[in-house]
Structure formats: C-alpha cells, structure tokens
Short mmCIF file of C-alpha atoms and ligand atoms in Angstrom, two decimals:
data_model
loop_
_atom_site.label_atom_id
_atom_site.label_comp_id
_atom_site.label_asym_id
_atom_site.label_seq_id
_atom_site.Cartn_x
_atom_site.Cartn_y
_atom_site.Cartn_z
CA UNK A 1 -10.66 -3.64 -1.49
CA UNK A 2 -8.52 -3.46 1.68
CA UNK A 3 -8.24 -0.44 3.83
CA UNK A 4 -11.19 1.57 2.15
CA UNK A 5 -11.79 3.65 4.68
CA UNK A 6 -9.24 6.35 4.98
CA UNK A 7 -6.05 7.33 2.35
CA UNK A 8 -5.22 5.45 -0.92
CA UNK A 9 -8.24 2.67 -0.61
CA UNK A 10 -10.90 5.14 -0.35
CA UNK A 11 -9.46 6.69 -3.15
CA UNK A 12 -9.40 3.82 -5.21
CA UNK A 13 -12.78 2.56 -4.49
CA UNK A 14 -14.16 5.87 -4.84
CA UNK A 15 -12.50 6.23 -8.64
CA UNK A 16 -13.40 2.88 -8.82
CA UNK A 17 -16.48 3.31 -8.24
CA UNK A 18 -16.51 6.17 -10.45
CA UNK A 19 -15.72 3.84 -13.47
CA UNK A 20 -18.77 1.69 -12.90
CA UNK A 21 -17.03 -0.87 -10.91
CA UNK A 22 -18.85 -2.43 -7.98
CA UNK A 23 -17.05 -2.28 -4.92
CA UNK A 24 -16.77 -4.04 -1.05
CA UNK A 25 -15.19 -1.47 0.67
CA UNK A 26 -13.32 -3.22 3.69
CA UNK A 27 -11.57 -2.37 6.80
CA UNK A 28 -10.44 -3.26 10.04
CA UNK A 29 -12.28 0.26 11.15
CA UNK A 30 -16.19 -1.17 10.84
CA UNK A 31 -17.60 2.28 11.80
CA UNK A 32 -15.94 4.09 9.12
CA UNK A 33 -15.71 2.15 6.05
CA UNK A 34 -19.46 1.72 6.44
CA UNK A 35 -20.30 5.23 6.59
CA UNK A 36 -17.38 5.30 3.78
CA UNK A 37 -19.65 2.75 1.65
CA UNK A 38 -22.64 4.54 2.39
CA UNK A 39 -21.30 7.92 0.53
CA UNK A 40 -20.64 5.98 -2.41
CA UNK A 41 -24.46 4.65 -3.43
CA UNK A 42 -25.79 1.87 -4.57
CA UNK A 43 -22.44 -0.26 -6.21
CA UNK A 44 -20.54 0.11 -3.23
CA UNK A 45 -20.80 -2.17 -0.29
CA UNK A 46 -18.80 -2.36 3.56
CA UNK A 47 -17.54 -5.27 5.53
CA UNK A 48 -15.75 -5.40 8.53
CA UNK A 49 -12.27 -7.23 7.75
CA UNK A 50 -8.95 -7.21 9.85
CA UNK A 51 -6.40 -8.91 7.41
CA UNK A 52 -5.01 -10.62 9.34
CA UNK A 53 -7.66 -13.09 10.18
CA UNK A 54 -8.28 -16.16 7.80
CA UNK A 55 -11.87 -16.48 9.06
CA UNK A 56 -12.55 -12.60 8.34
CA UNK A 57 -11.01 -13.07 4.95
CA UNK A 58 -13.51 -15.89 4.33
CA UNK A 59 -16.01 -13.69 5.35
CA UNK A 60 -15.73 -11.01 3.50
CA UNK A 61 -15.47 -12.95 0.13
CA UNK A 62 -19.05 -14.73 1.26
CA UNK A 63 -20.26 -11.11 1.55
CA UNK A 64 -18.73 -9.73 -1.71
CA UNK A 65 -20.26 -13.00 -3.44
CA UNK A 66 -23.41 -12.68 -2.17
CA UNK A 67 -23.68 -9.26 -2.67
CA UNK A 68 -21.83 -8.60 -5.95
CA UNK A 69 -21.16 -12.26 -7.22
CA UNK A 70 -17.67 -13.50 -8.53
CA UNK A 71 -14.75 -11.03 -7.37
CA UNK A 72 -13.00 -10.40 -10.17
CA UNK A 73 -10.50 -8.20 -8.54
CA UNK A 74 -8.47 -8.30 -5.14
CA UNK A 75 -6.70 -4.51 -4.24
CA UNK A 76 -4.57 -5.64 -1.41
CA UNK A 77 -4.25 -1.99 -0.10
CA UNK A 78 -3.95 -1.96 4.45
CA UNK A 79 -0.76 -1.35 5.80
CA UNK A 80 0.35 0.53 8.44
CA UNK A 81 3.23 1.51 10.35
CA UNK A 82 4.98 3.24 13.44
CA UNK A 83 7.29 5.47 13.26
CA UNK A 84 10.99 5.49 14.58
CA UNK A 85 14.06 3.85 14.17
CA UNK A 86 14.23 0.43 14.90
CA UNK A 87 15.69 0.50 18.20
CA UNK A 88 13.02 2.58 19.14
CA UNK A 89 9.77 0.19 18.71
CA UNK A 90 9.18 -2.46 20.63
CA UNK A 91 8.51 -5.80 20.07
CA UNK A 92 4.60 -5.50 19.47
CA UNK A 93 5.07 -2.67 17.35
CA UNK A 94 7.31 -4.29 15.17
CA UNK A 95 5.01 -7.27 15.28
CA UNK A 96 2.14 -4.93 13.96
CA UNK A 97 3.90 -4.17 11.42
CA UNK A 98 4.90 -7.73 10.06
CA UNK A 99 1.53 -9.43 11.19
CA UNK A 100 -0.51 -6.79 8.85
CA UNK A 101 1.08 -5.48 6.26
CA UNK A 102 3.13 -9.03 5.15
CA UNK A 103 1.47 -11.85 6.52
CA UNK A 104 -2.40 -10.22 6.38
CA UNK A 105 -1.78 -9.48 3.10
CA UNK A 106 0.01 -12.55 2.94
CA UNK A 107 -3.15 -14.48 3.85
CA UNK A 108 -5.61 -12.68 1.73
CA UNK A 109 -3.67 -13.42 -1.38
CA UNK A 110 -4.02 -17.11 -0.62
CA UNK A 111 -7.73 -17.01 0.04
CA UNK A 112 -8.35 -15.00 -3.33
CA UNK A 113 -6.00 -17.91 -5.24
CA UNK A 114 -8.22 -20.55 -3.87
CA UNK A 115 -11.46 -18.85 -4.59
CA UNK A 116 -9.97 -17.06 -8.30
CA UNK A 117 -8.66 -20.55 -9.25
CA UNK A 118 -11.84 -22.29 -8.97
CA UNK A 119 -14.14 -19.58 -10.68
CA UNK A 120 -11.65 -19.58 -12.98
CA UNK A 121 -10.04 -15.81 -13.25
CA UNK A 122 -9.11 -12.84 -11.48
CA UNK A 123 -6.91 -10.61 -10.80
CA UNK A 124 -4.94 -9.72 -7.29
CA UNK A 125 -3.34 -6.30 -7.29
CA UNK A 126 -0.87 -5.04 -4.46
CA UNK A 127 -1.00 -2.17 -2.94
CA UNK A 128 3.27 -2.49 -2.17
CA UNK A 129 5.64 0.63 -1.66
CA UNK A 130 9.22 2.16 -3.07
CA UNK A 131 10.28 1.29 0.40
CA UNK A 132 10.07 -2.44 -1.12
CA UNK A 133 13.38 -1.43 -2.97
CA UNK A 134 14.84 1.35 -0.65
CA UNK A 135 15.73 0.49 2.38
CA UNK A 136 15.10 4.13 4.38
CA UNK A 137 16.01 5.25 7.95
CA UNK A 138 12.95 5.41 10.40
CA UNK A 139 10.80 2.64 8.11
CA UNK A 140 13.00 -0.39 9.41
CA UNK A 141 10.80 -2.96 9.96
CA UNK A 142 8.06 -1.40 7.36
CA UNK A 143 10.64 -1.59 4.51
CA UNK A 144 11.55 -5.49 5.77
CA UNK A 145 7.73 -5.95 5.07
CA UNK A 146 7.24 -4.15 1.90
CA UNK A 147 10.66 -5.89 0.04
CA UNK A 148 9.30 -9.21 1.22
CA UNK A 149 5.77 -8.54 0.46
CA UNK A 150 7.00 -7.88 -3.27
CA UNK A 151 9.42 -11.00 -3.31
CA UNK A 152 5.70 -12.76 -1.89
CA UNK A 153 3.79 -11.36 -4.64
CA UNK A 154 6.22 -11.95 -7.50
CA UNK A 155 6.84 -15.73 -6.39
CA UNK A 156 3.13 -16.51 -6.65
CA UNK A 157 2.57 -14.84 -9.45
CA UNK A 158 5.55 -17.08 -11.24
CA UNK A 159 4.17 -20.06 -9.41
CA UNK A 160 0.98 -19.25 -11.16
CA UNK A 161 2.32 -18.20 -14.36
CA UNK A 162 0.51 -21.38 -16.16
CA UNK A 163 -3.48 -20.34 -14.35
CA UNK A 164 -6.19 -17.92 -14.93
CA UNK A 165 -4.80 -15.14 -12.76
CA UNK A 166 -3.72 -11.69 -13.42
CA UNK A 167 -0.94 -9.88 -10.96
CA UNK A 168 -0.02 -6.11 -10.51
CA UNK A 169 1.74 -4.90 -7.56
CA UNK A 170 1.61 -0.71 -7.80
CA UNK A 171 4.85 1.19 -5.19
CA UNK A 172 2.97 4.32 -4.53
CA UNK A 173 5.97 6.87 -3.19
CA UNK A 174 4.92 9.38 0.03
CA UNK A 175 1.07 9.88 -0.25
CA UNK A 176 -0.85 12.59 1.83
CA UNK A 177 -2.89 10.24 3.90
CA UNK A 178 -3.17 9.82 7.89
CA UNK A 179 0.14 7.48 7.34
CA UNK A 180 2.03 11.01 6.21
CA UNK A 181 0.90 12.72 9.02
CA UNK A 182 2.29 10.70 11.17
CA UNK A 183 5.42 10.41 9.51
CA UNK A 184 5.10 14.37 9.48
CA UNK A 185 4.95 14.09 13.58
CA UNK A 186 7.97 12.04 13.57
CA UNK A 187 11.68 13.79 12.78
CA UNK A 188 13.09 9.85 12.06
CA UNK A 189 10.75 9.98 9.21
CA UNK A 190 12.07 12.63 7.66
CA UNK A 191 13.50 11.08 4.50
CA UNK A 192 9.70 10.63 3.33
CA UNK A 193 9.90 14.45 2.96
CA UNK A 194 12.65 14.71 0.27
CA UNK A 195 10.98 14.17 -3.04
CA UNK A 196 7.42 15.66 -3.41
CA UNK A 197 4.29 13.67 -2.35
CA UNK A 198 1.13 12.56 -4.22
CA UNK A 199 -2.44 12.84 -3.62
CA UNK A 200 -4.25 9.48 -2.78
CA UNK A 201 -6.72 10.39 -5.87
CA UNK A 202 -2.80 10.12 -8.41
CA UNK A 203 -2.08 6.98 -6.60
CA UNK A 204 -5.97 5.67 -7.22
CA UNK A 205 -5.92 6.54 -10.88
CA UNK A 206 -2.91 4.31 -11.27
CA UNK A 207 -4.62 1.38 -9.68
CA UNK A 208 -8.08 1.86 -11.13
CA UNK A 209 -6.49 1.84 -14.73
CA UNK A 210 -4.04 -1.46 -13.74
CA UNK A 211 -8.09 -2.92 -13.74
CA UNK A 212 -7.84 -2.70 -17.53
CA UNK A 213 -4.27 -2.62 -18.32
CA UNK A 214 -2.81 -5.25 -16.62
CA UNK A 215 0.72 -4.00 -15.53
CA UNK A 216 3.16 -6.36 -13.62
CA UNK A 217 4.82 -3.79 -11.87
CA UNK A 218 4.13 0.26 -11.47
CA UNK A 219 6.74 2.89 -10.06
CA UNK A 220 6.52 6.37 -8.93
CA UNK A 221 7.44 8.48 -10.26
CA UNK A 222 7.96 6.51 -13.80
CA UNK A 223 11.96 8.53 -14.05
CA UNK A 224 12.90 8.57 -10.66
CA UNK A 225 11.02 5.24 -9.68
CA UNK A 226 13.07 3.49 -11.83
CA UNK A 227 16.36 5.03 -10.62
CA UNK A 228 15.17 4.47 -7.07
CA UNK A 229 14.52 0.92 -7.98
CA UNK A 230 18.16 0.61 -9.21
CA UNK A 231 20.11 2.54 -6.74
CA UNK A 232 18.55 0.00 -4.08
CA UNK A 233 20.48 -2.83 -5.77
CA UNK A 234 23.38 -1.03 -4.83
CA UNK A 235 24.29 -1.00 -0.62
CA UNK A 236 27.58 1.17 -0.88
CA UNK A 237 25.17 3.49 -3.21
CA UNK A 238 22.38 3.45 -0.96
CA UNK A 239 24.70 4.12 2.64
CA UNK A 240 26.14 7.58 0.77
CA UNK A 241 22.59 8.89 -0.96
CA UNK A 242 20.10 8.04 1.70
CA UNK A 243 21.86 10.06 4.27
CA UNK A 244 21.91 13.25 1.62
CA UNK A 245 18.31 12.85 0.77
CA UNK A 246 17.34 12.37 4.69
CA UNK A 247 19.10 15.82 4.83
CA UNK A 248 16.87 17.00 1.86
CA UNK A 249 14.07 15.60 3.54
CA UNK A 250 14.84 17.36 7.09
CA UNK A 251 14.89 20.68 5.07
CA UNK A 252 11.49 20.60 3.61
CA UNK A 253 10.04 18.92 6.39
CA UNK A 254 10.74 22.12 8.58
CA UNK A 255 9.75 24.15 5.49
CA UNK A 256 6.26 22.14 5.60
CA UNK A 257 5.93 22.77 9.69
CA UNK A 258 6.07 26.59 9.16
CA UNK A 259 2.91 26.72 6.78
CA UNK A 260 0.59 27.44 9.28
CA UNK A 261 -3.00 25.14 9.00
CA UNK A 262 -1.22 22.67 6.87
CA UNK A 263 -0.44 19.51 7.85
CA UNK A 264 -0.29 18.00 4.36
CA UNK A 265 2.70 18.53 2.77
CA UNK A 266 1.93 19.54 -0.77
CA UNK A 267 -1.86 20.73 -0.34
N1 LIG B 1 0.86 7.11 2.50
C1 LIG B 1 2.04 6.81 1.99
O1 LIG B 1 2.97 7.67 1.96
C2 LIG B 1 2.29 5.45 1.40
C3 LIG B 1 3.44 5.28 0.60
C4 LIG B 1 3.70 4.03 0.05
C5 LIG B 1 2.85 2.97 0.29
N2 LIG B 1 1.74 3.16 1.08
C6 LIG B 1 0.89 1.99 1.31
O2 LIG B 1 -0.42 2.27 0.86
C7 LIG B 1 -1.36 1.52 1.64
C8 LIG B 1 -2.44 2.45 2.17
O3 LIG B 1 -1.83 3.41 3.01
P1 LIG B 1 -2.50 4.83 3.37
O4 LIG B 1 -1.43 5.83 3.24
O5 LIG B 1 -3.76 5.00 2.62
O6 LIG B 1 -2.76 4.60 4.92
P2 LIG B 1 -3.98 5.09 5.85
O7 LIG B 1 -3.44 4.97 7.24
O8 LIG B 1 -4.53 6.38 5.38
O9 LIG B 1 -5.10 3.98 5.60
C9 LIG B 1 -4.85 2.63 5.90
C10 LIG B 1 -6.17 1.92 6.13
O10 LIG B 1 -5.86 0.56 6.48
C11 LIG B 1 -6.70 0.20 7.56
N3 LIG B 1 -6.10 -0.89 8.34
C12 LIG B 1 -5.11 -0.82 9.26
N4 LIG B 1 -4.88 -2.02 9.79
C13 LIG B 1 -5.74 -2.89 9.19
C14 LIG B 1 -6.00 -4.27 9.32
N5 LIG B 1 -5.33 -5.03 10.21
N6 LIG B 1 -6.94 -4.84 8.54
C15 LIG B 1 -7.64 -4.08 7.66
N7 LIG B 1 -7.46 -2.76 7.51
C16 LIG B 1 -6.52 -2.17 8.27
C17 LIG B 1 -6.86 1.46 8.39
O11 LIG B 1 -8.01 1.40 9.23
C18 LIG B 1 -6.97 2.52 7.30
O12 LIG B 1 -8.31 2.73 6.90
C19 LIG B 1 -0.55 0.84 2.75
O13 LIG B 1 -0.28 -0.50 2.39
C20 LIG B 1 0.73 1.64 2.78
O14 LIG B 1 1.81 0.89 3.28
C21 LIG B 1 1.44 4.37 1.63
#
C-alpha cells in the first residue's frame, strides 16, 4: 500500500485492515506511516518507500515478504500535486508531479509484475483519478499524469491479459484529504469544488471490496462518473461545461470559506 500515511491510503489500509487483511503500510513520510502502522496492531506493518526509486521499491517488497510472505495485492495509491495553472509552476513542480504520480507508480507496477509473475498471482490496483478523463483548469500537468497513468495501467493489463494477474484501477472524484485542502487554499482549483466531495473512508470501501470483486474499472459517482467519463471524449463539450462548472465550483468554494473552523468541505 502506497501513501498510507495520510488521506485515501490510510483509509484503505485501515478498512483493510479491518477485513483481516495484513497490511505494509508505506510512504515516502517514514515518521508517520510508522506511527500510522503502529495504531493499527499486530497485521499491519511500515516501510519507508519513495516511489519513485526502483531500489526502494525492491525494498519494500523484501520487507512485505519477509514480514507477511507473498503480496498478493499492490494498491498503487501516492500522488500528489501543486496547485495552479500551468503557467504558473515551474519546471520542478511540474516535474514532481510527472516523476511521482506517473512514472513512480509507473515503476512500482513493473516491480510487482516481475515479482506477481513468478509467484504466480496477484493483483495490482490503481489508485487513478476522474481527472484521468477530464481535463480541468488548475490540475494541468496532474490531469496529463492521471490520463496517462490509466492509458499505462490499461496497456499492461492487455499485455498481460494471457498471465496470473488481476487489474483494477478505482477514479476516486474530490476527497477530503490534505490534497483538498490545498486545493481549498488555491482559487485555480476551484472546479474541484463543484460536485460534492467524499470521505477517504467511501473511497477506501470501494478499494477494499475491488480485493474480492475484481472490477476493471470504478467511477465516482457510478451516474455522474460515467457521464464525466463521456463528456471528456468530447473537446468542444468539455471547453463550454468546464468553464460553467468552474463557476459552480467558485460558488461553493466561497460558501465552504465562510463556515468558520471548517476547512473540509463537506464535514
Ligand atoms: N483527494 C482527492 O481529491 C483525490 C481525488 C482523486 C484522486 N486522488 C488520488 O488519490 C491518491 C491519494 O491522495 P490523497 O488525497 O490521499 O493525498 P494525501 O496528500 O492525503 O496523501 C498522499 C500520501 O502520499 C505520500 N507521498 C507523496 N509523495 C510520495 C512519494 N514520492 N512516495 C511515496 N509516498 C508519497 C504522502 O506522504 C501522503 O502520505 C493520489 O494518487 C491522488 O492523486 C485524490
């Protein structure tokens, strides 16, 4: 499990967890997805992993191995991004962007295949966006990661088709995590705040029971998700909605400053 220690991977592990899974909680934050494992007893474990070093990926298999034996399941879960429109970011920023959340995740899917291949199953589920189908003001370069981080995950999973492997890749839509808050600091972002969010724990059910059921492909939410997913097909569609919903989304994201003590849309 990727990016356990904050948001939608401590979620998961801790539903996860909940279901009598065993869990290695990882993170590039050591300090915190330790003291994250530690809360969660005896079947949940911490290692330090940055995702978007090979040798820490290695490493963190040996310790899930050792500790829990086979890994049955990958949840491909750290992203991150920075706010602002494109011209906005410089270049390391929008380097950040593409070096974690598409090629780190990029390079833990290809360690799992290796490793999955030889035991002989598993199953790699991605943690992706609806950004991967929308592409939204003030998430330029996050979007650009999240539609090719689905094309990545589809193609392997077709390239795969005849092996042992199982593929799910879940588009959770605005989540209150530390990711919303910043969005919630940045006007740009605004469009997040048009449709209503979820809480991490919605988002973790989802991927907790894509363990058993084995979904290709999960939208939120299951309507509108699906709409979403079709309007992006569409460019002409896209350049006359997106600027109504970013409107939508200014709107309640004023109406979401003025609660006093809330920072969380939606709590
Ligand atoms: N919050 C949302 O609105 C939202 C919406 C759609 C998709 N997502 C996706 O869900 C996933 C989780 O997001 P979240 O909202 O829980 O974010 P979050 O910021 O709450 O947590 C992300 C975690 O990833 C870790 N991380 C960052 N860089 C890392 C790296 N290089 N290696 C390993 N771990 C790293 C962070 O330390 C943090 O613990 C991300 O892939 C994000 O793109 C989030």
């Amino acid at each position: 499990m990727t990016g356990a220690a904050n948001g939608i991977g401590a979620a998961i592990a801790e539903l996860a967890i909940a279901h009598g899974h065993r869990v290695m909680l990882t993170d590039v934050d050591k300090d915190a997805v330790t003291a994250r494992a530690r809360d969660l007893g005896a079947r949940a474990a911490a290692h330090a992993l940055d995702i978007r070093s090979p040798a820490d990926w290695d490493r963190a298999f040996d310790a899930a191995e050792a500790e829990f034996g086979a890994v049955d399941v990958l949840v491909s879960n750290a992203g991150i991004t920075h706010t602002g429109h494109a011209r906005d970011l410089g270049p390391q920023q929008h380097r950040d962007i593409v070096e974690i959340n598409l090629l780190g995740t990029i390079t833990g899917t290809c360690t799992a295949l290796a490793r999955m291949n030889t035991q002989g199953h598993g199953h790699i589920i991605t943690v992706c966006s609806m950004t991967s189908f929308l592409p939204l003001p003030g998430y330029a370069t996050y979007c650009g990661t999240k539609y090719g981080l689905r094309a990545f995950h589809h193609s392997v999973a077709i390239e795969e088709r005849d092996g042992p492997l199982d593929f799910t890749i879940i588009h959770p839509p605005s989540t209150r995590t530390g990711m919303l808050d910043q969005e919630m600091a940045d006007p740009s972002c605004a469009i997040s705040f048009a449709e209503k969010s979820y809480a991490p724990e919605q988002i973790a059910e989802t991927v907790v029971d894509a363990i058993t059921t084995k979904p290709v492909e999960v939208v939120f939410p299951p309507f509108a998700g699906r709409v979403q997913r079709i309007a992006g097909v569409f460019p002409r569609l896209m350049r006359r909605v997106i600027p109504m919903a970013e409107a939508k989304g200014r709107r309640q994201r004023e109406k979401l400053l003025t609660v006093a003590g809330n920072p969380r849309p939606g709590k």
